[in-house]
Short mmCIF file of C-alpha atoms (C1' of nucleotides) in Angstrom, two decimals:
data_model
loop_
_atom_site.label_atom_id
_atom_site.label_comp_id
_atom_site.label_asym_id
_atom_site.label_seq_id
_atom_site.Cartn_x
_atom_site.Cartn_y
_atom_site.Cartn_z
CA UNK A 976 89.94 75.07 119.17
CA UNK A 977 89.07 75.81 115.58
CA UNK A 978 90.17 79.43 115.80
CA UNK A 979 93.72 78.34 116.53
CA UNK A 980 93.70 75.91 113.65
CA UNK A 981 92.53 78.63 111.30
CA UNK A 982 95.27 80.90 112.64
CA UNK A 983 97.97 78.28 112.10
CA UNK A 984 96.85 77.47 108.58
CA UNK A 985 96.52 81.16 107.74
CA UNK A 986 100.04 81.71 109.03
CA UNK A 987 101.43 79.33 106.42
CA UNK A 988 99.40 80.87 103.63
CA UNK A 989 100.37 84.44 104.57
CA UNK A 990 104.02 83.43 104.90
CA UNK A 991 104.13 81.76 101.50
CA UNK A 992 101.94 84.08 99.43
CA UNK A 993 101.69 87.32 101.36
CA UNK A 994 98.57 89.14 102.46
CA UNK A 995 97.22 89.85 98.98
CA UNK A 996 98.27 86.48 97.58
CA UNK A 997 96.55 84.41 100.27
CA UNK A 998 92.82 83.74 99.90
CA UNK A 999 90.24 82.91 102.57
CA UNK A 1000 88.88 80.28 100.22
CA UNK A 1001 92.16 78.36 100.18
CA UNK A 1002 92.68 78.77 103.91
CA UNK A 1003 89.19 77.44 104.66
CA UNK A 1004 89.74 74.47 102.35
CA UNK A 1005 93.00 73.61 104.10
CA UNK A 1006 91.29 73.84 107.50
CA UNK A 1007 88.43 71.68 106.24
CA UNK A 1008 85.61 74.20 106.56
CA UNK A 1009 83.76 76.56 104.25
CA UNK A 1010 84.93 80.09 103.70
CA UNK A 1011 82.16 81.95 105.56
CA UNK A 1012 82.80 79.84 108.66
CA UNK A 1013 85.99 81.81 109.22
CA UNK A 1014 83.75 84.75 110.08
CA UNK A 1015 82.51 82.88 113.16
CA UNK A 1016 86.03 83.35 114.61
CA UNK A 1017 87.46 86.45 112.97
CA UNK A 1018 85.92 89.72 111.84
CA UNK A 1019 87.48 89.40 108.40
CA UNK A 1020 90.74 89.00 106.53
CA UNK A 1021 92.40 91.99 108.18
CA UNK A 1022 91.46 90.77 111.62
CA UNK A 1023 92.76 87.30 110.88
CA UNK A 1024 96.03 88.67 109.52
CA UNK A 1025 96.63 90.92 112.51
CA UNK A 1026 95.84 88.07 114.88
CA UNK A 1027 98.46 85.95 113.13
CA UNK A 1028 100.95 88.81 113.21
CA UNK A 1029 100.47 89.46 116.92
CA UNK A 1030 100.77 85.77 117.61
CA UNK A 1031 103.98 85.27 115.62
CA UNK A 1032 105.81 88.32 116.94
CA UNK A 1033 104.79 87.68 120.52
CA UNK A 1034 105.83 84.05 120.33
CA UNK A 1035 109.13 84.92 118.70
CA UNK A 1036 109.87 87.44 121.42
CA UNK A 1037 109.07 84.91 124.14
CA UNK A 1038 111.42 82.39 122.52
CA UNK A 1039 114.20 84.93 122.44
CA UNK A 1040 113.74 85.92 126.07
CA UNK A 1041 113.72 82.28 127.09
CA UNK A 1042 116.93 81.74 125.17
CA UNK A 1043 118.73 84.63 126.82
CA UNK A 1044 117.53 83.54 130.26
CA UNK A 1045 118.60 79.96 129.76
CA UNK A 1046 122.16 80.83 128.80
CA UNK A 1047 123.12 83.31 131.47
CA UNK A 1048 126.07 81.23 132.59
CA UNK A 1049 127.87 80.91 129.30
CA UNK A 1050 130.50 83.28 128.04
CA UNK A 1051 129.64 85.96 125.52
CA UNK A 1052 131.65 84.26 122.81
CA UNK A 1053 130.00 80.90 123.44
CA UNK A 1054 126.57 82.47 123.21
CA UNK A 1055 127.18 84.51 120.10
CA UNK A 1056 128.42 81.38 118.36
CA UNK A 1057 125.58 79.28 119.76
CA UNK A 1058 123.07 81.82 118.53
CA UNK A 1059 123.91 81.01 114.91
CA UNK A 1060 122.96 77.38 115.48
CA UNK A 1061 119.90 78.32 117.49
CA UNK A 1062 118.60 80.38 114.59
CA UNK A 1063 118.91 77.38 112.29
CA UNK A 1064 116.97 75.19 114.71
CA UNK A 1065 114.27 77.82 115.08
CA UNK A 1066 113.97 78.04 111.32
CA UNK A 1067 113.77 74.32 110.64
CA UNK A 1068 110.07 74.75 110.27
CA UNK A 1069 110.52 78.23 109.08
CA UNK A 1070 107.01 79.47 108.44
CA UNK A 1071 107.20 81.69 111.51
CA UNK A 1072 110.47 83.23 110.35
CA UNK A 1073 109.24 83.60 106.82
CA UNK A 1074 106.09 85.32 108.01
CA UNK A 1075 108.07 87.58 110.33
CA UNK A 1076 110.48 88.59 107.62
CA UNK A 1077 107.83 89.16 105.00
CA UNK A 1078 105.63 91.20 107.28
CA UNK A 1079 108.55 93.24 108.56
CA UNK A 1080 109.95 94.15 105.18
CA UNK A 1081 106.89 94.02 102.94
CA UNK A 1082 103.82 94.72 105.07
CA UNK A 1083 100.46 94.87 103.29
CA UNK A 1084 100.03 98.47 102.16
CA UNK A 1085 96.56 98.90 103.63
CA UNK A 1086 97.61 97.67 107.07
CA UNK A 1087 100.96 99.48 107.20
CA UNK A 1088 100.28 101.45 110.39
CA UNK A 1089 98.76 98.59 112.33
CA UNK A 1090 101.58 96.26 111.29
CA UNK A 1091 104.28 98.73 112.24
CA UNK A 1092 102.77 99.03 115.68
CA UNK A 1093 103.68 95.38 116.05
CA UNK A 1094 106.96 95.27 114.13
CA UNK A 1095 108.79 98.31 115.49
CA UNK A 1096 108.53 97.49 119.20
CA UNK A 1097 109.62 93.96 118.41
CA UNK A 1098 112.90 94.95 116.83
CA UNK A 1099 113.50 97.63 119.42
CA UNK A 1100 113.05 94.97 122.10
CA UNK A 1101 115.43 92.60 120.34
CA UNK A 1102 118.14 95.20 120.04
CA UNK A 1103 117.72 96.28 123.65
CA UNK A 1104 117.81 92.69 124.82
CA UNK A 1105 121.06 91.99 123.02
CA UNK A 1106 122.68 95.26 124.07
CA UNK A 1107 121.79 94.63 127.72
CA UNK A 1108 123.22 91.16 127.49
CA UNK A 1109 126.41 92.39 125.86
CA UNK A 1110 126.94 95.08 128.46
CA UNK A 1111 126.64 92.51 131.21
CA UNK A 1112 129.10 90.14 129.58
CA UNK A 1113 131.42 92.68 128.02
CA UNK A 1114 135.08 92.11 128.73
CA UNK A 1115 135.97 95.77 128.31
CA UNK A 1116 135.30 98.33 131.00
CA UNK A 1117 132.12 100.36 130.91
CA UNK A 1118 132.63 102.01 127.57
CA UNK A 1119 129.00 102.74 126.65
CA UNK A 1120 129.56 103.24 122.97
CA UNK A 1121 131.75 100.24 122.37
CA UNK A 1122 129.38 97.46 123.31
CA UNK A 1123 126.49 99.18 121.56
CA UNK A 1124 128.60 99.10 118.40
CA UNK A 1125 129.43 95.48 119.07
CA UNK A 1126 125.76 94.65 119.40
CA UNK A 1127 124.82 96.51 116.24
CA UNK A 1128 127.69 94.96 114.32
CA UNK A 1129 126.64 91.52 115.48
CA UNK A 1130 123.04 92.16 114.45
CA UNK A 1131 124.22 93.28 111.03
CA UNK A 1132 126.10 90.04 110.59
CA UNK A 1133 123.15 87.97 111.76
CA UNK A 1134 120.83 89.81 109.36
CA UNK A 1135 123.15 89.26 106.46
CA UNK A 1136 123.44 85.58 107.24
CA UNK A 1137 119.76 84.99 108.03
CA UNK A 1138 118.71 86.52 104.72
CA UNK A 1139 120.79 83.83 103.12
CA UNK A 1140 119.44 81.11 105.40
CA UNK A 1141 115.86 81.76 104.44
CA UNK A 1142 116.63 82.38 100.81
CA UNK A 1143 119.32 79.85 99.98
CA UNK A 1144 119.18 77.38 102.86
CA UNK A 1145 121.32 76.03 105.65
CA UNK A 1146 124.51 75.23 103.71
CA UNK A 1147 124.76 78.66 102.21
CA UNK A 1148 124.03 80.18 105.62
CA UNK A 1149 126.85 78.31 107.32
CA UNK A 1150 129.26 79.24 104.55
CA UNK A 1151 128.57 82.85 105.42
CA UNK A 1152 128.75 82.29 109.16
CA UNK A 1153 132.08 80.49 108.87
CA UNK A 1154 133.42 83.29 106.68
CA UNK A 1155 132.36 86.22 108.84
CA UNK A 1156 132.61 84.95 112.42
CA UNK A 1157 136.41 84.62 112.74
CA UNK A 1158 136.84 88.06 111.20
CA UNK A 1159 134.27 89.60 113.52
CA UNK A 1160 135.71 87.93 116.60
CA UNK A 1161 139.32 88.79 115.81
CA UNK A 1162 138.25 92.33 115.00
CA UNK A 1163 136.45 92.84 118.29
CA UNK A 1164 139.35 91.34 120.25
CA UNK A 1165 141.93 93.47 118.49
CA UNK A 1166 139.97 96.68 118.98
CA UNK A 1167 139.34 95.97 122.65
CA UNK A 1168 143.01 95.42 123.40
CA UNK B 864 107.95 105.21 74.10
CA UNK B 865 104.82 104.22 75.92
CA UNK B 866 105.98 100.68 76.61
CA UNK B 867 108.91 101.99 78.62
CA UNK B 868 106.67 104.33 80.58
CA UNK B 869 104.34 101.47 81.43
CA UNK B 870 107.36 99.40 82.49
CA UNK B 871 108.68 102.15 84.75
CA UNK B 872 105.31 102.77 86.40
CA UNK B 873 104.73 99.05 86.84
CA UNK B 874 108.14 98.74 88.45
CA UNK B 875 107.08 101.12 91.22
CA UNK B 876 103.76 99.35 91.76
CA UNK B 877 105.34 95.89 91.86
CA UNK B 878 108.06 97.13 94.22
CA UNK B 879 105.57 98.68 96.63
CA UNK B 880 102.72 96.17 96.55
CA UNK B 881 104.14 92.99 95.09
CA UNK B 882 102.88 91.03 92.12
CA UNK B 883 99.50 90.12 93.56
CA UNK B 884 99.00 93.50 95.24
CA UNK B 885 99.60 95.54 92.11
CA UNK B 886 96.70 95.98 89.67
CA UNK B 887 96.78 96.76 85.96
CA UNK B 888 93.98 99.24 86.56
CA UNK B 889 96.11 101.33 88.92
CA UNK B 890 99.17 101.08 86.69
CA UNK B 891 97.19 102.22 83.65
CA UNK B 892 95.73 105.15 85.58
CA UNK B 893 99.19 106.27 86.68
CA UNK B 894 100.46 106.04 83.10
CA UNK B 895 97.44 107.98 81.89
CA UNK B 896 95.87 105.31 79.68
CA UNK B 897 93.08 102.77 80.01
CA UNK B 898 93.73 99.29 81.31
CA UNK B 899 93.27 97.33 78.04
CA UNK B 900 95.81 99.56 76.30
CA UNK B 901 98.53 97.81 78.25
CA UNK B 902 97.79 94.77 76.09
CA UNK B 903 99.01 96.65 73.04
CA UNK B 904 102.51 96.48 74.55
CA UNK B 905 102.54 93.40 76.78
CA UNK B 906 100.88 90.02 76.53
CA UNK B 907 99.47 90.31 80.02
CA UNK B 908 100.35 90.84 83.67
CA UNK B 909 102.89 88.00 83.77
CA UNK B 910 104.63 89.28 80.67
CA UNK B 911 104.77 92.81 82.06
CA UNK B 912 106.15 91.59 85.36
CA UNK B 913 108.86 89.47 83.75
CA UNK B 914 109.82 92.36 81.48
CA UNK B 915 110.24 94.57 84.53
CA UNK B 916 112.23 91.87 86.30
CA UNK B 917 114.60 91.32 83.39
CA UNK B 918 115.05 95.06 83.03
CA UNK B 919 115.83 95.68 86.70
CA UNK B 920 118.26 92.79 87.15
CA UNK B 921 120.07 93.50 83.89
CA UNK B 922 120.41 97.19 84.68
CA UNK B 923 121.62 96.48 88.18
CA UNK B 924 124.25 94.12 86.85
CA UNK B 925 125.44 96.66 84.30
CA UNK B 926 125.75 99.31 86.99
CA UNK B 927 127.85 96.99 89.11
CA UNK B 928 130.18 96.06 86.24
CA UNK B 929 130.64 99.72 85.38
CA UNK B 930 131.51 100.47 88.99
CA UNK B 931 134.14 97.76 89.20
CA UNK B 932 135.68 98.82 85.91
CA UNK B 933 135.82 102.48 86.90
CA UNK B 934 137.71 101.89 90.13
CA UNK B 935 140.45 99.56 89.05
CA UNK B 936 143.19 101.87 90.27
CA UNK B 937 142.07 102.26 93.86
CA UNK B 938 143.16 100.09 96.75
CA UNK B 939 140.95 97.30 98.01
CA UNK B 940 140.26 99.11 101.28
CA UNK B 941 139.36 102.34 99.52
CA UNK B 942 136.94 100.53 97.28
CA UNK B 943 135.28 98.47 99.96
CA UNK B 944 134.64 101.64 101.95
CA UNK B 945 133.56 103.55 98.86
CA UNK B 946 131.09 100.82 98.01
CA UNK B 947 129.02 101.59 101.09
CA UNK B 948 128.53 105.16 99.88
CA UNK B 949 127.94 104.05 96.32
CA UNK B 950 125.09 101.84 97.47
CA UNK B 951 123.43 104.78 99.18
CA UNK B 952 123.64 106.89 96.02
CA UNK B 953 122.25 104.05 93.93
CA UNK B 954 119.36 103.66 96.32
CA UNK B 955 118.39 107.29 96.66
CA UNK B 956 115.30 106.51 94.66
CA UNK B 957 115.22 102.95 95.78
CA UNK B 958 112.39 101.41 93.79
CA UNK B 959 114.85 99.32 91.82
CA UNK B 960 116.44 97.93 94.97
CA UNK B 961 113.09 97.34 96.60
CA UNK B 962 111.84 95.47 93.55
CA UNK B 963 115.03 93.43 93.35
CA UNK B 964 114.84 92.46 97.00
CA UNK B 965 111.15 91.65 96.97
CA UNK B 966 111.38 89.55 93.84
CA UNK B 967 114.47 87.73 95.07
CA UNK B 968 113.08 86.80 98.46
CA UNK B 969 109.36 86.62 97.84
CA UNK B 970 108.79 85.86 94.18
CA UNK B 971 105.19 85.44 93.01
CA UNK B 972 104.32 81.78 93.54
CA UNK B 973 102.98 81.20 90.03
CA UNK B 974 106.11 82.63 88.38
CA UNK B 975 108.67 81.02 90.70
CA UNK B 976 110.61 79.13 88.03
CA UNK B 977 110.74 81.97 85.53
CA UNK B 978 111.80 84.42 88.23
CA UNK B 979 114.54 82.16 89.54
CA UNK B 980 115.98 81.88 86.06
CA UNK B 981 116.63 85.61 86.38
CA UNK B 982 117.54 85.86 90.07
CA UNK B 983 120.00 83.01 90.49
CA UNK B 984 122.41 83.94 87.69
CA UNK B 985 122.37 87.51 88.93
CA UNK B 986 123.59 86.68 92.41
CA UNK B 987 126.09 84.17 91.08
CA UNK B 988 127.49 86.87 88.83
CA UNK B 989 127.71 89.36 91.66
CA UNK B 990 129.59 86.99 93.90
CA UNK B 991 131.96 86.00 91.12
CA UNK B 992 132.61 89.61 90.25
CA UNK B 993 133.54 90.53 93.79
CA UNK B 994 135.66 87.43 94.34
CA UNK B 995 137.60 88.09 91.14
CA UNK B 996 138.20 91.65 92.21
CA UNK B 997 139.35 90.63 95.66
CA UNK B 998 141.76 88.04 94.33
CA UNK B 999 143.34 90.65 92.11
CA UNK B 1000 143.71 93.15 94.92
CA UNK B 1001 144.39 90.78 97.78
CA UNK B 1002 147.36 91.69 99.91
CA UNK B 1003 147.95 88.13 101.05
CA UNK B 1004 149.65 85.58 98.86
CA UNK B 1005 147.58 83.33 96.65
CA UNK B 1006 145.63 81.64 99.41
CA UNK B 1007 142.52 80.60 97.45
CA UNK B 1008 140.27 80.04 100.40
CA UNK B 1009 141.13 83.20 102.28
CA UNK B 1010 139.97 85.81 99.80
CA UNK B 1011 136.87 83.82 99.00
CA UNK B 1012 136.01 83.99 102.69
CA UNK B 1013 136.81 87.68 102.69
CA UNK B 1014 134.48 88.25 99.78
CA UNK B 1015 131.68 86.24 101.35
CA UNK B 1016 132.14 87.95 104.71
CA UNK B 1017 132.03 91.33 103.02
CA UNK B 1018 128.86 90.40 101.14
CA UNK B 1019 127.26 89.28 104.39
CA UNK B 1020 128.00 92.64 105.96
CA UNK B 1021 126.69 94.52 102.95
CA UNK B 1022 123.49 92.46 102.96
CA UNK B 1023 122.91 93.09 106.65
CA UNK B 1024 123.41 96.81 106.19
CA UNK B 1025 121.46 97.16 102.97
CA UNK B 1026 118.42 95.50 104.48
CA UNK B 1027 118.48 98.29 107.01
CA UNK B 1028 119.07 100.96 104.38
CA UNK B 1029 116.02 100.04 102.39
CA UNK B 1030 113.65 99.69 105.28
CA UNK B 1031 114.93 102.06 107.94
CA UNK B 1032 116.77 104.62 105.87
CA UNK B 1033 120.20 106.14 105.45
CA UNK B 1034 120.89 107.09 109.07
CA UNK B 1035 120.18 103.64 110.37
CA UNK B 1036 122.29 102.18 107.55
CA UNK B 1037 125.32 104.29 108.39
CA UNK B 1038 124.99 103.43 112.07
CA UNK B 1039 125.41 99.82 111.07
CA UNK B 1040 128.24 100.51 108.63
CA UNK B 1041 130.16 102.53 111.19
CA UNK B 1042 129.67 99.77 113.74
CA UNK B 1043 130.75 96.85 111.58
CA UNK B 1044 133.43 98.25 109.26
CA UNK B 1045 136.23 98.85 111.79
CA UNK B 1046 135.62 95.42 113.26
CA UNK B 1047 135.68 93.77 109.84
CA UNK B 1048 138.78 95.62 108.71
CA UNK B 1049 140.74 95.00 111.91
CA UNK B 1050 139.67 91.38 111.80
CA UNK B 1051 140.86 90.83 108.25
CA UNK B 1052 144.16 92.60 108.94
CA UNK B 1053 144.82 90.61 112.10
CA UNK B 1054 144.06 87.29 110.46
CA UNK B 1055 146.23 88.05 107.45
CA UNK B 1056 149.28 88.91 109.59
"C1'" DA C 670 101.48 113.23 43.84
"C1'" DA C 671 97.30 111.12 45.15
"C1'" DT C 672 95.19 107.42 46.87
"C1'" DA C 673 94.74 102.97 48.99
"C1'" DA C 674 96.27 99.63 52.41
"C1'" DT C 675 98.40 98.74 56.64
"C1'" DC C 676 99.97 99.52 61.10
"C1'" DT C 677 99.99 101.70 65.75
"C1'" DA C 678 98.15 103.07 69.90
"C1'" DC C 679 94.61 103.86 72.01
"C1'" DC C 680 89.55 103.40 73.10
"C1'" DT C 681 84.70 101.26 74.95
"C1'" DA C 682 82.20 97.36 76.36
"C1'" DA C 683 81.94 93.29 78.32
"C1'" DC C 684 83.39 88.57 79.73
"C1'" DG C 685 84.13 84.90 83.31
"C1'" DG C 686 86.17 84.36 87.51
"C1'" DT C 687 87.56 85.25 92.16
"C1'" DC C 688 87.69 88.18 95.90
"C1'" DG C 689 86.01 89.45 100.76
"C1'" DT C 690 81.80 89.87 102.95
"C1'" DT C 691 76.83 89.47 104.63
"C1'" DA C 692 72.34 87.34 105.50
"C1'" DG C 693 69.82 83.79 106.90
"C1'" DT C 694 69.51 78.87 108.40
"C1'" DT C 695 70.46 74.60 110.83
"C1'" DA C 696 72.17 71.27 114.03
"C1'" DA C 697 74.49 70.22 118.27
"C1'" DG C 698 75.84 71.10 123.39
"C1'" DG C 699 75.68 73.14 127.84
"C1'" DC D 926 66.71 77.83 125.56
"C1'" DC D 927 70.17 79.99 123.97
"C1'" DT D 928 74.77 80.00 122.33
"C1'" DT D 929 78.15 78.29 119.19
"C1'" DA D 930 79.94 76.85 114.95
"C1'" DA D 931 79.06 75.35 111.13
"C1'" DC D 932 76.36 75.64 106.64
"C1'" DT D 933 74.13 77.51 101.81
"C1'" DA D 934 73.27 81.22 98.88
"C1'" DA D 935 74.24 85.29 97.15
"C1'" DC D 936 76.06 90.08 97.01
"C1'" DG D 937 78.89 93.83 94.85
"C1'" DA D 938 83.50 94.89 93.72
"C1'" DC D 939 87.40 94.13 91.39
"C1'" DC D 940 90.48 91.13 88.88
"C1'" DG D 941 92.95 89.96 84.32
"C1'" DT D 942 91.63 89.37 79.82
"C1'" DT D 943 89.39 89.55 75.09
"C1'" DA D 944 86.72 91.42 71.26
"C1'" DG D 945 85.93 94.87 68.34
"C1'" DG D 946 86.30 99.55 66.84
"C1'" DT D 947 88.53 104.21 65.70
"C1'" DA D 948 91.59 107.96 64.63
"C1'" DG D 949 95.93 109.06 62.97
"C1'" DA D 950 100.41 108.11 61.18
"C1'" DT D 951 103.16 105.33 57.97
"C1'" DT D 952 103.93 102.81 53.94
"C1'" DA D 953 102.86 100.92 49.34
"C1'" DT D 954 100.62 101.19 45.01
"C1'" DT D 955 98.76 103.28 41.20
#
DNA sequence: AATAATCTACCTAACGGTCGTTAGTTAAGG
DNA sequence: CCTTAACTAACGACCGTTAGGTAGATTATT
C-alpha cells in the first residue's frame, strides 16, 4: 500500500525535522511520487501528521504490553535490569523513539490539543502498566504508597537515561545506567528492610 | 537597547515553536517594529538564532557557577537537596530552559554544527563542575570512580525530573523528586559503608 | 556656534522562493 | 463503467531577504 509507505517516510521526516521543518515536497520525493499525490491518501499535512502520531504511539504501546506479558515469570529485579537493554534494542532504529519524544515534548503549536489527546493517555497507560506490574512483583507487603514511589522513581531514572541515549548514544546511556542502577537497587532494598 | 529586546522576544518564539516554526514577522510584531528592521541588528534569522543560543547557554552556565560558588560551606547532602528547589526557582519563567532543551535535543538541521559547538562544551562543563564539587565534598576516601558514578547518577536523576518539570509542571516534578531522592540517598550511603 | 557630514534605527516596497492546497486530467484495474 | 492513484498546472499565502529611503541624533568641520 502506498499510504503506508507515505506514512513511514513521513515518520522519518517528522522525527528528524519536526512538523514545521518537514515538507510534503521532500516526503513525496522520497516516496517517489509527486507532492499532490499525497492528497489521494491524506486530507493534508495535519491529517498525515496525526496519522503518523496515532500509528507510532499505538505501536509503541503494543510493544510495551507484549514485553510485559512475555516476561511475567522473571523476577522484578531481572526485568527492571532487562528493560534497560530492551530500550536500547527498541531504539536501534530510533526514528519511532525520536518521533515519540519530539511530539511529546515539542508538539506542533497548531495541533497541540489533538496531539495531547494522543500523548497523555499513552504516558498514563505506561505508568499504570508499570505500577501494576510492580505491585504484583513487589517483595514488600501491600504498602500502596511504597511501590508507587518505586515505579515513579524507576521511571525518573529511565527518563534521565533515555534522554542521554537518544542524544548522546548507547555508550553514554550505559554509563548512566551503570552509575544509577546499583544505587537505586541498594536504596530500594535498604528502605524496604 | 532594541537588539536585546529583539533577542529576548526571539528567545520566547524559538523556545515555543522551534527554529522553523518561529517567523521573523511574528517576532517583529511582538517587539513592535517591522520585519526588515531586524536586519539593522542581526544579519538574518540564522544570526539571530545563534545569538540567542550563545546568550542562553552562556547565561545558564554563569548561573550555575555562581550557585556552586555561593554554597561552598554547605554539606553535600544539603546542596544536592537544595539544588532541586533551585532548579524550580530558575525555571519559574522557563523559556530559557525550554529553549536550552529544545536546542540541545532537536537542533535545527541546517545549523547542526554551529549549534553543537555551543551545546557540547556546555554539558561537558556542567558535568565537570559537578564532579569537581562532589570530589571535594565526598565523604568516602579518594575512590576516583565512586564519586564520578555518584555525580553521573545524580545528573541522571535531575534530568529525569527536570524533563517532567518543564512539561508537566512543578507538582509532577516534586512527586518524582520525593520518590527518587530517598532511594538515591539511602543507596549511596549503603554502598559507601 | 553654526553648519555639514555621518550614523542609527527605523520605514515601505518588493523580490524570488517555498509552502500547503486545489482543480482538472489521465491511465490502469476490477 | 467507475473507482483509484497517479499526474500537471497553478493558486494564494507566507517565508527570509534586499534595496532604497527618511527622520533624528551624533559627530566633525568650518
